[in-house]
Amino acid sequence: MPRGEFRIEEERYSGIAWRATIRISDTEFLVDLRDNPDQQDGPWNTSRDGSVTSAQMMFKAMTDPDFPADEGSFRPLKVLTRLGSIFAAADRAPRGYYFETRIGLYDLLWRCLASVMPDRIPAGHYASICGTVIAGSHPDTGRRFAMVEPQMGERGSDRGAGRRRLRVFD
């Protein structure tokens, strides 16, 4: 792993920016997410545990993807968050689409290291669940309903080594 401090900032569709700093030393792999927007009124927040899980997935893929995770797998990993932010939402904050936040964070961290490890990091993933959401009130009973159906798809290489088409299966 390269040693040093690596930063990324990415504007999201909503117009807010997500930021991450990764500091790698001989003894520690630190992911700093404290400089991120406050939790949102909508369902785009995740818990601190969700953010740690995203960092663990990326860390494991980078360090030892073939060995099963055990007690020591994440010992060098430290994740810093700020309570009340989108990556460490307070208890009553909405989290309906937490999976989008978690997968987007994973991709953000992955790409943070892509420029310094281009031979080790493949193209990004689809970075979204791309769910279809149908919600409303039943016309006869007035009872509220919601259905979220994830769609299948994939993204081509960021390095231009071929583009893949979105695939949707019935």
PDB file of C-alpha atoms in Angstrom, residues 36-40 45-46 48 81-91 93 95:
ATOM      1  CA  ASN A  36     -19.188  15.836   5.361  1.00  0.00           C
ATOM      2  CA  PRO A  37     -22.656  17.374   5.197  1.00  0.00           C
ATOM      3  CA  ASP A  38     -25.035  17.299   8.114  1.00  0.00           C
ATOM      4  CA  GLN A  39     -27.606  14.510   8.064  1.00  0.00           C
ATOM      5  CA  GLN A  40     -30.351  15.074   5.528  1.00  0.00           C
ATOM      6  CA  ASN A  45     -28.260   8.956   5.708  1.00  0.00           C
ATOM      7  CA  THR A  46     -26.468   5.980   7.167  1.00  0.00           C
ATOM      8  CA  ARG A  48     -21.697   5.136  11.775  1.00  0.00           C
ATOM      9  CA  THR A  81     -17.078  10.195  11.604  1.00  0.00           C
ATOM     10  CA  ARG A  82     -19.040  13.132  12.992  1.00  0.00           C
ATOM     11  CA  LEU A  83     -22.320  12.443  14.809  1.00  0.00           C
ATOM     12  CA  GLY A  84     -25.162  14.193  13.016  1.00  0.00           C
ATOM     13  CA  SER A  85     -23.566  13.883   9.569  1.00  0.00           C
ATOM     14  CA  ILE A  86     -24.778  11.764   6.648  1.00  0.00           C
ATOM     15  CA  PHE A  87     -22.183   9.120   7.584  1.00  0.00           C
ATOM     16  CA  ALA A  88     -23.095   8.998  11.297  1.00  0.00           C
ATOM     17  CA  ALA A  89     -26.719  10.082  11.463  1.00  0.00           C
ATOM     18  CA  ALA A  90     -28.345  10.676  14.827  1.00  0.00           C
ATOM     19  CA  ASP A  91     -30.871   8.143  16.090  1.00  0.00           C
ATOM     20  CA  ALA A  93     -32.618  10.632  11.178  1.00  0.00           C
ATOM     21  CA  ARG A  95     -32.299   6.126   6.646  1.00  0.00           C
TER      22      ARG A  95
END
